Amino acid sequence: MAQHESTYVPKSATARWWDERLPLMRLLHDSFVDYPTPRNLNYLWTFGGILSFCLVAQILTGIVLAMHYQPSAAEAFNSVEHIRRNVNYGWMIRNFHAVGASMFFIAVYIHIFRGLYYGSYKAPREILWILGVLIFLVMMATAFMGYALPWGQMSFWGVTVITNLFSSLDGIFPGLGTAIVEWLWGGYAVTGTTLNRFFSLHYLLPFVIAGLVVLHVWALHVAGQNNPTGLDIKTKSDAVPMHPYATSKDLLWMFIFLIMFAWFVFFLPDYLGHADNYIEANPLVTPPHIVPEWYFLPFYAILRAIPDKLGGVIAMFAAIAILVFIPWLDTSRVRSTKYRPIYKWFFWLFAFSCLALGYLGSKPAEGVYVFWARIFTFYYFAHFLLVMPIVGILETPKKLPRSITDAVLGGKGDGSGGAAKPKGAAAAPESR
Amino acid sequence: MKTLMSNTLRAAGMLAAVLATSAVMTGPGNAAGGEPIHIEREDWSFGGFFGHFDRPQLRRGFQVYKDVCAACHGLSRVYFRNLAEPGGPMFDEASVQALAKDWPNQITDGPNDEGNMFQRPAKLSDPIHGPYKNEQEARFVNNGAYPPDLSNIIKARTIENHDAWYAHVFKMGRDILTGYQEAGADYVHALLVGYTDPPSGFELSEGMHYNKAFPGHQIAMNPPIPPEGAVEYQENAGAKSSLEQNARDVTAFLAWASDPSLESRKRIGWQVMLYLLVTTVLLYIAKHRIWARVKKR
């Protein structure tokens, strides 16, 4: 796709002058204006744009907040209150940033599940997918450190619980875990020193994400976008120029997303947070329930489902790391789950498991909650390690349309036989 | 052979999905232990999308804070000037100035020319301090209990959810759609009116009081408002003093103290919503026109 002929024509002498020296406008034109996108993209494909918006919005609101915030144990909580109460429109910027983190994760989870459903991780998009997993990982680290900054009770105790997890590495190599924990803390307990370094990293990591996003988009534009049929673009009629076709959809859905965003910012600013975080951090008082932010709950449930601390930590990180390998764990010949009558059921079971783990993560780790957390944790891993390889081999996919154009116009491919076997049609994943 | 295996696999997948769903259905109502405390949702003027504070209520609420709560609790993230600002009780500036001057808990300022710290009356730009110098003094005076600062109390309290998971999902949707953010106010109100005699057999520790709403039911705070009300409202205050009325009023006042920008937040919220909705409609129309060109190609 990236190899398509450049259609950029400089319209003025200045533009020509620039184009001969630094063809930046040509790059942008070819990547975001004339770039061919499959004509059958549904609205789930608008979340890439929405995520870019989220990143930029978080960086901009974050820069303004950092102008008023003070990263010290004594002043962090006070300065957030100062932003809420005394800075002009500080409450709005702060709500935007705090709610924005949740919105970022809503969008990224939709984006990830879209990729899983339509097989967007399969060849030739493996690198694209792995870059996405890396972005997700850095996002989680950024969000975790950001949640520490208001220095409320949940900030403090969340940091204490999660950083303490690393001490379990002592079980692998004595002293290793303790060393890592002390290194994270900058001392022998969670203190203002910890807060300082978290602030520094919280400011740094979004720019690392931005860099990874550039690579992610680059990889996307080399492989081309996947689409609901999972077929490749074969003819001119399969694709439309990105602008104004894809962009008009992107913009529409960005605004629909913004309606939800603003709904929370202005009417439910505290709904996604914890009341305890309006109490200043106090190392001497432990809150009754220490619960991470909602977007970490499924992984928190996996952590607690394993009876052994080290095992839990390994399982939690494995739950993310395993995503790197699914391009090779999925043995299916077709990309899109739309044409996979059996796998479809397992996909929805997996989605349900993730929601169930999220719910269980918010509950105390006792009684029947632990039992169900174990069941769903088992399925979480079984889905990738057993279902994906086995179902992919055994399942007979439904008949694929002959082309994207056929899929859109309801092509009368039946009986012609040409598209009967997915092997003939889908191509890419097998030709690897 | 392959079809058979496919069918078996499909059946297994469906069965697993059904099992998973039904199994969680019968999950626990309350595995967390301890009987759940039910707290009634009250009707607040500042709740919901169009909520705004009831000015006379904020003024009555401040009176309750001043005459009752301030004996032990500070409000030190709120400044005297805030009491005169739009969106709050909006007392006139002269009376707030007088109030600040007479506030019993003076401001420690300095050092003066001789290098000593000194006490001076509060000004508009000063915070509303409580009576104690620090937590140690507060605990010393109150038998080990610590009366917290009330500036954020409404935001810092909530109602615990004890519903089964399906009710949980339903409630979540309803709360998001109706913009429910008043759990803290509901809780504080329930606490203030929640003092009763302990049920028979309940072991109450020395110096503690029984309260229906408080987690564990043992609270160190004395019942702050007697049944007939703790303060005398003025003729034109808009309400008669009683326990229920005092509790409601001071809760509303503290809700403002926790969230002084609530009114402008909701007002701007609607302006933003209107802009977004109109633009979304326009974008929808634009998208349709643009795609009409390719639909039949």
XYZ file of C-alpha atoms in Angstrom:
729
model
C 0.000 0.000 0.000
C 2.785 2.335 0.903
C 4.221 1.507 -2.461
C 1.364 3.191 -4.273
C 2.381 5.941 -6.698
C 2.650 9.349 -5.125
C -0.044 11.670 -6.438
C 1.164 14.764 -4.671
C 1.421 17.817 -6.892
C 2.941 20.922 -5.311
C 0.613 23.809 -5.984
C 2.952 26.772 -5.566
C 6.556 27.702 -6.146
C 7.235 27.578 -2.411
C 5.664 24.147 -2.146
C 7.828 22.952 -5.045
C 10.906 24.424 -3.406
C 10.105 22.566 -0.209
C 9.234 19.359 -1.987
C 12.642 19.215 -3.627
C 14.380 19.657 -0.292
C 12.163 18.003 2.354
C 9.112 16.255 0.891
C 7.172 16.427 4.141
C 3.930 17.531 2.495
C 4.300 14.685 0.007
C 4.692 12.203 2.853
C 1.609 13.529 4.640
C -0.394 13.686 1.432
C 0.467 10.125 0.479
C -0.061 8.809 4.011
C -3.219 10.579 5.080
C -4.970 12.046 2.041
C -4.521 9.838 -0.988
C -3.724 6.704 1.016
C -5.960 3.837 -0.230
C -8.219 2.436 2.498
C -10.510 -0.560 2.094
C -13.972 0.719 1.203
C -15.723 -1.641 3.626
C -14.191 -0.439 6.886
C -16.798 -0.309 9.619
C -16.898 2.112 12.525
C -14.662 -0.062 14.675
C -11.847 1.138 12.423
C -12.271 4.712 13.625
C -10.680 3.972 16.979
C -7.130 4.401 15.705
C -7.910 8.047 15.040
C -9.754 8.351 18.338
C -6.722 6.956 20.163
C -4.436 9.485 18.494
C -6.791 12.186 19.698
C -6.700 10.737 23.236
C -2.903 10.741 23.288
C -2.663 14.341 22.107
C -5.401 15.442 24.548
C -3.650 13.725 27.474
C -0.320 15.318 26.583
C -1.808 18.809 26.214
C -3.892 18.724 29.406
C -0.965 17.081 31.182
C 1.429 19.860 30.204
C -0.958 22.455 31.642
C -1.484 20.446 34.829
C 2.273 20.084 35.292
C 2.513 23.889 35.329
C 0.496 23.915 38.560
C 1.336 20.548 40.091
C 4.053 19.999 42.702
C 5.541 16.503 42.840
C 6.399 16.291 46.528
C 4.849 14.233 49.289
C 4.038 17.393 51.225
C 2.514 19.392 48.390
C 1.191 16.977 45.747
C -2.285 16.588 47.224
C -2.513 20.284 48.079
C -1.490 21.298 44.579
C -4.181 19.102 43.011
C -6.731 20.725 45.323
C -5.282 24.086 44.319
C -5.840 23.169 40.664
C -9.430 22.091 41.410
C -10.314 25.119 43.483
C -8.161 28.103 42.586
C -6.693 27.738 39.104
C -8.953 29.233 36.432
C -10.769 26.333 34.790
C -8.335 24.060 36.597
C -11.211 21.755 37.500
C -11.958 21.298 33.798
C -8.378 20.537 32.780
C -7.983 18.150 35.672
C -11.281 16.339 34.931
C -10.313 16.145 31.280
C -7.000 14.528 32.165
C -8.353 12.130 34.806
C -11.402 11.074 32.767
C -9.216 11.098 29.648
C -7.128 8.249 31.041
C -10.242 6.090 31.310
C -11.457 7.117 27.865
C -8.033 6.241 26.451
C -8.414 2.728 27.856
C -12.023 2.327 26.673
C -10.823 3.204 23.180
C -7.746 0.986 23.342
C -9.749 -2.021 24.526
C -12.243 -1.589 21.668
C -9.279 -1.228 19.297
C -7.626 -4.410 20.613
C -10.809 -6.474 20.482
C -11.480 -5.249 16.957
C -8.002 -6.472 15.996
C -8.662 -9.820 17.675
C -12.052 -10.295 16.009
C -10.955 -9.480 12.479
C -7.567 -11.169 12.738
C -5.645 -7.950 12.249
C -2.614 -9.537 13.918
C -2.148 -12.142 11.183
C 0.482 -11.944 8.432
C 1.644 -9.543 7.194
C 0.691 -7.403 10.199
C 2.660 -9.152 12.994
C 5.032 -6.249 13.647
C 2.140 -3.816 13.560
C 0.354 -5.890 16.195
C 3.419 -6.313 18.415
C 4.038 -2.559 18.331
C 0.432 -2.206 19.476
C 1.043 -4.546 22.407
C 4.099 -2.468 23.352
C 2.042 0.722 23.219
C -0.562 -0.914 25.455
C 2.135 -1.919 27.934
C 3.695 1.552 28.091
C 0.199 3.056 28.373
C -0.454 0.901 31.418
C 2.813 1.969 33.031
C 2.028 5.620 32.296
C -1.498 5.370 33.702
C -0.269 3.583 36.807
C 2.340 6.257 37.542
C -0.151 9.001 36.723
C -2.612 7.638 39.236
C 0.083 7.953 41.897
C 0.499 11.689 41.358
C -2.556 13.091 43.211
C -1.054 11.378 46.272
C -4.399 10.385 47.737
C -4.971 7.253 49.788
C -5.635 5.031 46.756
C -2.633 6.504 44.932
C -0.345 5.701 47.807
C -1.685 2.249 48.598
C -2.030 1.279 44.962
C 1.642 2.098 44.444
C 2.556 0.236 47.626
C 0.699 -2.928 46.634
C 1.787 -3.022 42.998
C 5.468 -2.137 43.525
C 5.617 -4.690 46.334
C 4.706 -7.370 43.806
C 8.224 -7.247 42.445
C 9.594 -8.465 45.774
C 8.246 -11.890 44.819
C 11.143 -12.120 42.353
C 13.226 -13.023 45.393
C 11.766 -16.473 44.821
C 13.649 -16.731 41.519
C 16.914 -15.194 42.619
C 17.329 -14.227 46.281
C 17.711 -10.466 46.668
C 16.641 -9.652 43.121
C 13.079 -8.689 44.025
C 14.093 -6.641 47.025
C 16.685 -4.807 44.950
C 14.146 -3.975 42.245
C 11.580 -2.760 44.764
C 14.095 -0.529 46.538
C 15.213 0.789 43.186
C 11.608 1.608 42.217
C 10.927 3.264 45.553
C 14.239 5.093 45.820
C 14.432 3.918 49.422
C 12.933 1.421 51.790
C 9.306 2.531 51.571
C 6.983 4.412 49.223
C 7.831 8.067 49.883
C 8.037 11.431 48.189
C 11.131 10.143 46.411
C 8.975 7.524 44.729
C 6.458 10.194 43.802
C 9.224 12.340 42.264
C 10.508 9.631 39.971
C 6.988 8.588 39.003
C 6.250 12.164 38.005
C 9.402 12.295 35.913
C 8.532 9.033 34.152
C 4.889 9.979 33.786
C 6.011 13.021 31.829
C 8.482 11.014 29.752
C 6.517 7.906 28.778
C 3.759 9.628 26.745
C 6.450 10.762 24.327
C 7.737 7.196 24.134
C 4.157 6.210 23.282
C 4.064 8.920 20.621
C 7.229 7.469 19.079
C 5.793 3.962 19.130
C 2.601 5.300 17.552
C 4.643 6.684 14.644
C 6.136 3.209 14.107
C 2.681 1.644 14.512
C 1.218 3.909 11.804
C 4.242 3.345 9.592
C 3.842 -0.430 9.878
C 0.126 -0.002 9.188
C 0.811 1.918 6.034
C 3.267 -0.677 4.785
C 0.940 -3.641 5.319
C -2.257 -1.761 4.587
C -5.361 -1.788 6.707
C -7.173 -4.975 7.455
C -10.949 -4.862 6.958
C -14.070 -6.770 8.046
C -13.631 -9.424 5.357
C -9.956 -9.929 6.119
C -9.294 -9.896 2.370
C -6.512 -7.888 0.797
C -7.110 -4.968 -1.508
C -6.830 -6.477 -4.976
C -8.390 -4.032 -7.380
C -8.853 -0.299 -7.488
C -12.552 -0.615 -6.679
C -11.705 -2.326 -3.357
C -10.254 0.890 -1.989
C -11.138 4.531 -1.566
C -8.774 7.418 -0.823
C -8.380 8.009 2.901
C -9.533 11.599 2.530
C -12.416 12.410 2.476
C -13.839 8.879 2.808
C -12.174 7.336 5.848
C -11.587 10.733 7.421
C -15.293 11.617 7.296
C -16.072 8.430 9.226
C -13.190 9.009 11.633
C -14.341 12.503 12.425
C -17.979 11.505 12.911
C -17.060 8.787 15.372
C -14.521 10.935 17.121
C -17.338 13.354 17.907
C -19.656 10.577 19.062
C -16.825 9.425 21.306
C -16.341 13.004 22.503
C -19.986 13.153 23.558
C -19.373 10.253 25.913
C -16.063 11.821 26.970
C -17.713 15.154 27.809
C -20.559 13.351 29.573
C -18.065 12.022 32.103
C -15.931 15.167 32.277
C -18.847 17.457 33.083
C -21.472 15.271 34.708
C -19.661 12.268 36.181
C -16.083 13.408 36.820
C -15.589 11.157 39.843
C -17.534 8.147 38.658
C -14.479 6.325 37.320
C -12.254 7.135 40.295
C -12.243 6.258 43.979
C -13.642 8.340 46.830
C -10.606 7.361 48.924
C -8.369 9.366 46.621
C -9.893 12.572 48.001
C -8.167 11.711 51.278
C -4.504 12.659 51.420
C -2.038 9.763 51.435
C -1.402 8.424 54.910
C 1.133 5.610 55.354
C -0.376 4.775 58.746
C -3.959 4.149 57.609
C -4.726 1.357 55.134
C -8.016 1.732 53.217
C -10.438 -1.202 53.707
C -10.343 -2.199 50.026
C -7.371 -1.368 47.856
C -8.610 -1.532 44.276
C -6.758 -0.428 41.142
C -8.350 1.674 38.435
C -11.032 -0.145 36.430
C -8.817 -0.683 33.398
C -6.394 -2.809 35.417
C -9.069 -4.953 37.069
C -8.914 -7.987 34.728
C -5.155 -8.238 35.246
C -5.557 -7.657 38.982
C -8.046 -10.551 39.081
C -5.529 -12.793 37.288
C -2.826 -11.750 39.763
C -4.970 -12.727 42.723
C -6.368 -15.882 41.152
C -3.007 -17.614 41.476
C -2.449 -18.844 45.048
C 1.279 -18.151 44.884
C 2.550 -14.558 44.871
C 5.341 -15.098 42.368
C 3.035 -17.222 40.217
C 0.426 -14.466 40.290
C 2.925 -11.852 39.169
C 4.141 -14.093 36.372
C 0.558 -14.824 35.277
C -0.320 -11.139 35.285
C 2.591 -10.173 33.059
C 2.125 -13.280 30.929
C -1.468 -12.194 30.292
C -0.081 -9.217 28.388
C 3.054 -10.856 27.011
C 1.044 -13.677 25.456
C -0.535 -11.160 23.090
C 2.839 -10.850 21.351
C 2.655 -14.465 20.224
C -0.864 -14.730 18.895
C 0.082 -14.068 15.255
C 1.698 -17.516 15.439
C -0.710 -19.155 17.876
C -3.660 -18.568 15.574
C -3.486 -21.301 12.939
C -6.574 -20.257 11.007
C -6.309 -19.784 7.264
C -8.745 -16.868 7.260
C -8.356 -13.652 9.149
C -11.835 -12.458 9.951
C -13.874 -14.193 12.658
C -16.901 -13.333 10.530
C -16.082 -16.414 8.461
C -15.200 -18.638 11.411
C -18.388 -20.360 12.661
C -16.728 -22.155 15.580
C -14.095 -19.714 16.654
C -16.801 -17.034 16.854
C -18.212 -18.686 19.978
C -14.834 -18.882 21.611
C -14.142 -15.263 20.769
C -17.241 -14.112 22.618
C -16.475 -16.435 25.482
C -13.067 -14.778 25.690
C -14.634 -11.307 25.664
C -17.019 -12.414 28.398
C -14.109 -13.813 30.425
C -12.318 -10.472 30.283
C -15.431 -8.636 31.508
C -15.968 -11.240 34.231
C -12.327 -10.905 35.328
C -12.824 -7.140 35.460
C -15.812 -7.573 37.742
C -14.020 -10.122 39.915
C -10.980 -7.853 40.184
C -13.154 -5.235 41.863
C -14.323 -7.732 44.500
C -12.419 -8.906 47.563
C -10.255 -11.958 46.904
C -12.231 -14.418 48.984
C -14.752 -17.201 48.762
C -16.496 -17.867 45.510
C -14.929 -14.821 43.820
C -11.556 -16.547 43.856
C -13.062 -19.713 42.422
C -14.520 -17.846 39.442
C -11.401 -15.753 38.981
C -9.487 -19.032 38.587
C -11.957 -20.416 36.056
C -11.808 -17.298 33.912
C -8.041 -16.956 34.297
C -7.757 -20.504 33.038
C -9.909 -19.677 30.038
C -7.992 -16.446 29.374
C -4.825 -18.450 28.772
C -6.544 -21.495 27.283
C -8.071 -19.254 24.652
C -4.663 -18.317 23.318
C -2.755 -21.524 24.019
C -5.394 -24.139 23.165
C -8.371 -22.666 21.337
C -6.472 -20.523 18.852
C -4.131 -23.277 17.591
C -6.644 -26.157 17.716
C -9.792 -24.508 16.402
C -7.814 -22.888 13.611
C -6.748 -26.318 12.352
C -10.047 -28.159 12.772
C -12.529 -25.546 11.690
C -13.864 -25.226 8.147
C -14.280 -21.528 7.442
C -17.359 -20.184 5.696
C -17.114 -19.233 2.077
C -15.283 -15.937 1.646
C -16.469 -13.283 -0.782
C -14.326 -13.020 -3.890
C -13.239 -9.490 -3.114
C -13.922 -6.527 -0.901
C -16.018 -5.001 -3.686
C -18.068 -8.191 -3.911
C -18.631 -8.145 -0.151
C -19.873 -4.563 -0.300
C -22.096 -4.883 -3.366
C -23.379 -8.314 -2.335
C -21.472 -9.915 -5.205
C -23.263 -12.883 -6.752
C -20.324 -15.157 -6.345
C -22.465 -18.198 -5.465
C -22.139 -21.179 -7.689
C -19.325 -19.706 -9.699
C -17.010 -21.828 -7.638
C -14.223 -19.350 -7.942
C -14.461 -18.248 -4.313
C -15.668 -21.502 -2.873
C -12.486 -22.408 -1.120
C -11.066 -19.858 1.271
C -7.663 -21.190 0.330
C -8.045 -19.675 -3.081
C -9.346 -16.362 -1.911
C -7.863 -15.163 1.290
C -4.290 -15.573 0.274
C -1.990 -13.664 2.536
C -1.880 -15.663 5.779
C -0.917 -18.839 3.954
C 1.522 -17.307 1.576
C 3.782 -16.373 4.461
C -14.615 -36.602 10.155
C -13.688 -32.985 10.057
C -17.317 -31.874 10.096
C -17.981 -34.082 13.081
C -15.091 -32.562 14.945
C -16.215 -29.102 13.971
C -19.662 -29.783 15.288
C -18.321 -31.180 18.514
C -16.095 -28.171 18.924
C -18.951 -25.811 18.205
C -21.123 -27.565 20.762
C -18.318 -27.411 23.297
C -17.885 -23.698 22.691
C -21.592 -22.989 23.111
C -21.834 -25.162 26.175
C -18.879 -23.410 27.771
C -20.415 -20.014 27.056
C -23.767 -20.994 28.537
C -22.160 -22.589 31.565
C -20.012 -19.576 32.205
C -23.001 -17.246 32.022
C -25.304 -19.283 34.221
C -22.599 -20.013 36.730
C -21.753 -16.400 37.388
C -25.490 -15.708 37.661
C -25.667 -17.797 40.778
C -22.611 -16.034 42.177
C -22.501 -14.575 45.645
C -24.582 -11.657 46.735
C -22.269 -10.651 49.468
C -19.175 -12.689 49.957
C -17.329 -9.739 51.441
C -18.695 -10.509 54.910
C -20.523 -8.217 57.296
C -24.103 -7.276 56.658
C -24.446 -4.572 53.993
C -25.537 -1.130 55.145
C -28.388 0.280 53.170
C -28.216 4.004 52.549
C -31.164 5.810 51.026
C -30.633 7.988 47.959
C -31.834 11.486 48.780
C -33.167 14.126 46.478
C -30.592 16.926 46.218
C -31.040 20.224 44.417
C -27.462 19.883 43.145
C -27.938 16.349 41.800
C -28.515 15.389 38.175
C -27.694 17.223 34.970
C -29.396 20.497 35.746
C -28.470 20.500 39.428
C -27.546 23.739 41.134
C -27.202 24.729 44.757
C -30.116 26.132 46.685
C -28.656 29.444 47.903
C -30.709 29.765 51.129
C -29.910 26.125 51.915
C -26.153 26.755 51.554
C -26.492 29.708 53.931
C -28.389 27.644 56.483
C -25.844 24.875 56.007
C -22.982 27.262 56.695
C -24.754 28.324 59.884
C -24.893 24.680 60.991
C -21.223 24.227 60.131
C -20.247 27.371 62.033
C -22.324 26.677 65.136
C -21.928 22.895 65.341
C -19.221 21.265 63.191
C -16.613 24.014 63.507
C -16.258 23.197 67.196
C -14.071 20.275 66.111
C -13.775 20.220 62.289
C -11.776 22.543 60.068
C -12.647 23.520 56.507
C -9.201 24.648 55.571
C -9.296 24.158 51.804
C -12.120 26.675 51.638
C -11.215 30.353 51.936
C -13.435 33.018 53.453
C -13.523 34.761 50.074
C -15.146 31.628 48.585
C -18.230 32.253 50.728
C -18.918 35.417 48.723
C -18.118 33.993 45.286
C -20.703 33.015 42.630
C -21.794 29.395 42.783
C -21.573 29.277 46.582
C -23.617 30.673 49.490
C -22.886 34.166 48.077
C -22.953 36.088 51.340
C -22.198 39.728 50.730
C -18.541 40.579 51.003
C -18.836 42.907 53.993
C -20.470 40.272 56.146
C -17.870 37.679 55.156
C -15.158 40.165 56.078
C -16.757 40.604 59.492
C -17.144 36.847 59.832
C -13.459 36.293 59.053
C -12.401 38.946 61.539
C -14.390 37.288 64.331
C -13.529 33.702 63.407
C -12.274 32.153 66.667
C -9.459 30.171 65.066
C -6.986 32.828 64.125
C -4.246 32.730 61.545
C -0.636 32.152 62.556
C 1.414 34.681 60.625
C 4.905 35.984 60.676
C 7.669 36.126 61.468
C 7.340 39.778 62.509
C 10.162 42.305 62.749
C 11.322 40.715 65.975
C 11.393 37.258 64.423
C 8.354 35.887 66.227
C 5.280 34.220 64.829
C 2.019 35.862 65.893
C -1.721 35.311 65.792
C -3.944 37.656 63.824
C -7.622 37.716 62.823
C -8.476 36.041 59.505
C -9.007 37.992 56.289
C -10.966 37.189 53.124
C -7.881 35.542 51.630
C -7.385 33.167 54.558
C -8.560 29.564 54.933
C -11.341 28.592 57.349
C -9.335 26.845 60.049
C -10.606 24.426 62.675
C -9.744 24.712 66.360
C -6.731 22.384 66.461
C -3.118 23.164 65.651
C -2.491 19.658 64.307
C -3.687 16.063 64.346
C -1.885 15.341 67.603
C -3.727 18.085 69.470
C -7.039 17.032 67.899
C -6.576 13.441 69.022
C -5.396 14.484 72.463
C -8.497 16.594 73.036
C -10.900 14.051 71.530
C -9.956 10.913 73.390
C -7.802 9.600 70.562
C -10.337 10.223 67.797
C -9.496 12.565 64.930
C -12.186 14.891 63.560
C -11.191 15.142 59.882
C -11.136 18.360 57.910
C -14.473 18.651 56.095
C -13.312 20.422 52.907
C -13.439 17.242 50.819
C -15.664 15.098 52.976
C -18.484 14.706 50.449
C -16.090 13.658 47.680
C -14.131 11.411 50.017
C -17.115 9.312 51.066
C -19.217 6.933 49.041
C -21.731 4.128 49.381
C -20.438 0.611 49.070
C -22.061 -1.519 46.447
C -23.262 -4.907 47.653
C -25.389 -5.931 44.685
C -25.131 -9.193 42.841
C -23.245 -8.820 39.571
C -26.295 -8.533 37.293
C -27.864 -5.852 39.503
C -24.439 -4.195 39.572
C -24.367 -3.942 35.784
C -27.900 -2.540 35.698
C -27.166 0.026 38.396
C -23.972 1.093 36.655
C -25.858 1.825 33.450
C -28.550 3.737 35.278
C -26.068 5.810 37.283
C -24.104 6.726 34.158
C -27.234 7.714 32.247
C -28.696 9.743 35.108
C -25.366 11.282 36.159
C -25.501 10.090 39.770
C -22.644 11.645 41.749
C -24.295 12.199 45.116
C -23.248 9.054 46.992
C -21.030 11.087 49.322
C -23.860 13.473 50.200
C -26.259 10.576 50.738
C -23.777 8.955 53.075
C -23.004 12.062 55.159
C -26.703 12.851 55.493
C -27.447 9.252 56.553
C -24.612 9.442 59.083
C -25.852 12.667 60.659
C -29.383 11.315 61.121
C -28.205 7.746 61.768
C -27.663 7.837 65.552
C -29.932 5.341 67.345
C -29.828 3.086 70.376
C -27.729 -0.003 69.666
C -29.710 -3.169 68.960
C -29.853 -5.555 71.904
C -26.717 -7.617 72.191
C -24.519 -5.085 70.390
C -21.302 -4.508 72.326
C -20.529 -0.796 72.281
C -17.032 0.222 73.368
C -16.373 2.856 75.993
C -17.038 6.378 74.668
C -18.445 5.201 71.336
C -21.869 5.803 69.838
C -24.077 3.595 67.736
C -24.724 4.798 64.181
C -26.733 2.958 61.513
C -24.801 4.377 58.566
C -21.227 4.161 59.892
C -19.216 1.103 58.785
C -18.985 -1.131 61.858
C -21.648 1.034 63.559
C -19.299 2.369 66.264
C -18.462 6.020 65.869
C -16.484 8.254 68.220
C -18.291 11.474 67.232
C -21.019 12.539 69.637
C -24.446 12.897 68.024
C -23.820 16.440 66.699
C -27.421 17.501 66.147
C -30.202 16.900 68.695
C -33.648 15.784 67.404
C -35.079 19.294 67.654
C -32.198 20.758 65.634
C -28.977 22.357 66.785
C -29.287 25.913 65.544
C -31.982 28.497 65.303
C -32.669 29.535 61.701
C -33.667 33.096 61.023
C -37.277 33.934 60.176
C -36.470 34.395 56.483
C -34.121 31.386 56.185
C -36.715 29.386 54.280
C -36.918 26.364 56.585
C -37.617 25.326 60.151
C -34.750 23.913 62.167
C -34.833 20.203 62.940
C -32.371 17.315 62.937
C -33.408 16.303 59.426
C -33.322 19.882 58.121
C -29.961 20.717 59.758
C -28.451 17.512 58.411
C -29.686 18.191 54.869
C -28.547 21.796 54.927
C -25.054 21.159 56.231
C -24.628 18.278 53.786
C -25.546 20.600 50.907
C -23.102 23.198 52.219
C -20.319 20.622 52.468
C -21.150 19.372 48.962
C -20.469 22.890 47.736
C -17.274 23.037 49.811
C -16.066 19.794 48.152
C -17.000 20.912 44.674
C -17.201 24.707 44.461
C -17.231 24.662 40.651
C -20.261 22.340 40.401
C -22.614 24.931 38.963
C -20.281 26.242 36.277
C -19.228 22.673 35.516
C -22.773 21.620 34.720
C -23.576 24.820 32.856
C -20.484 24.571 30.650
C -21.239 20.869 30.286
C -24.482 21.637 28.511
C -22.850 24.197 26.264
C -20.217 21.641 25.286
C -22.876 18.971 24.772
C -24.902 21.235 22.524
C -21.856 22.045 20.411
C -20.887 18.385 20.148
C -24.392 17.241 19.237
C -24.851 19.842 16.511
C -21.413 19.136 15.050
C -22.075 15.395 15.169
C -25.287 15.826 13.174
C -23.436 17.940 10.605
C -20.634 15.387 10.369
C -23.202 12.628 9.909
C -24.784 14.489 7.010
C -21.376 15.241 5.509
C -20.317 11.628 5.794
C -23.487 10.478 4.021
C -23.028 12.896 1.148
C -19.392 11.937 0.702
C -20.112 8.211 0.712
C -23.087 8.557 -1.643
C -20.505 8.983 -4.408
C -18.965 5.537 -3.947
C -21.911 3.441 -2.809
C -22.784 2.055 -6.234
C -19.455 2.100 -7.958
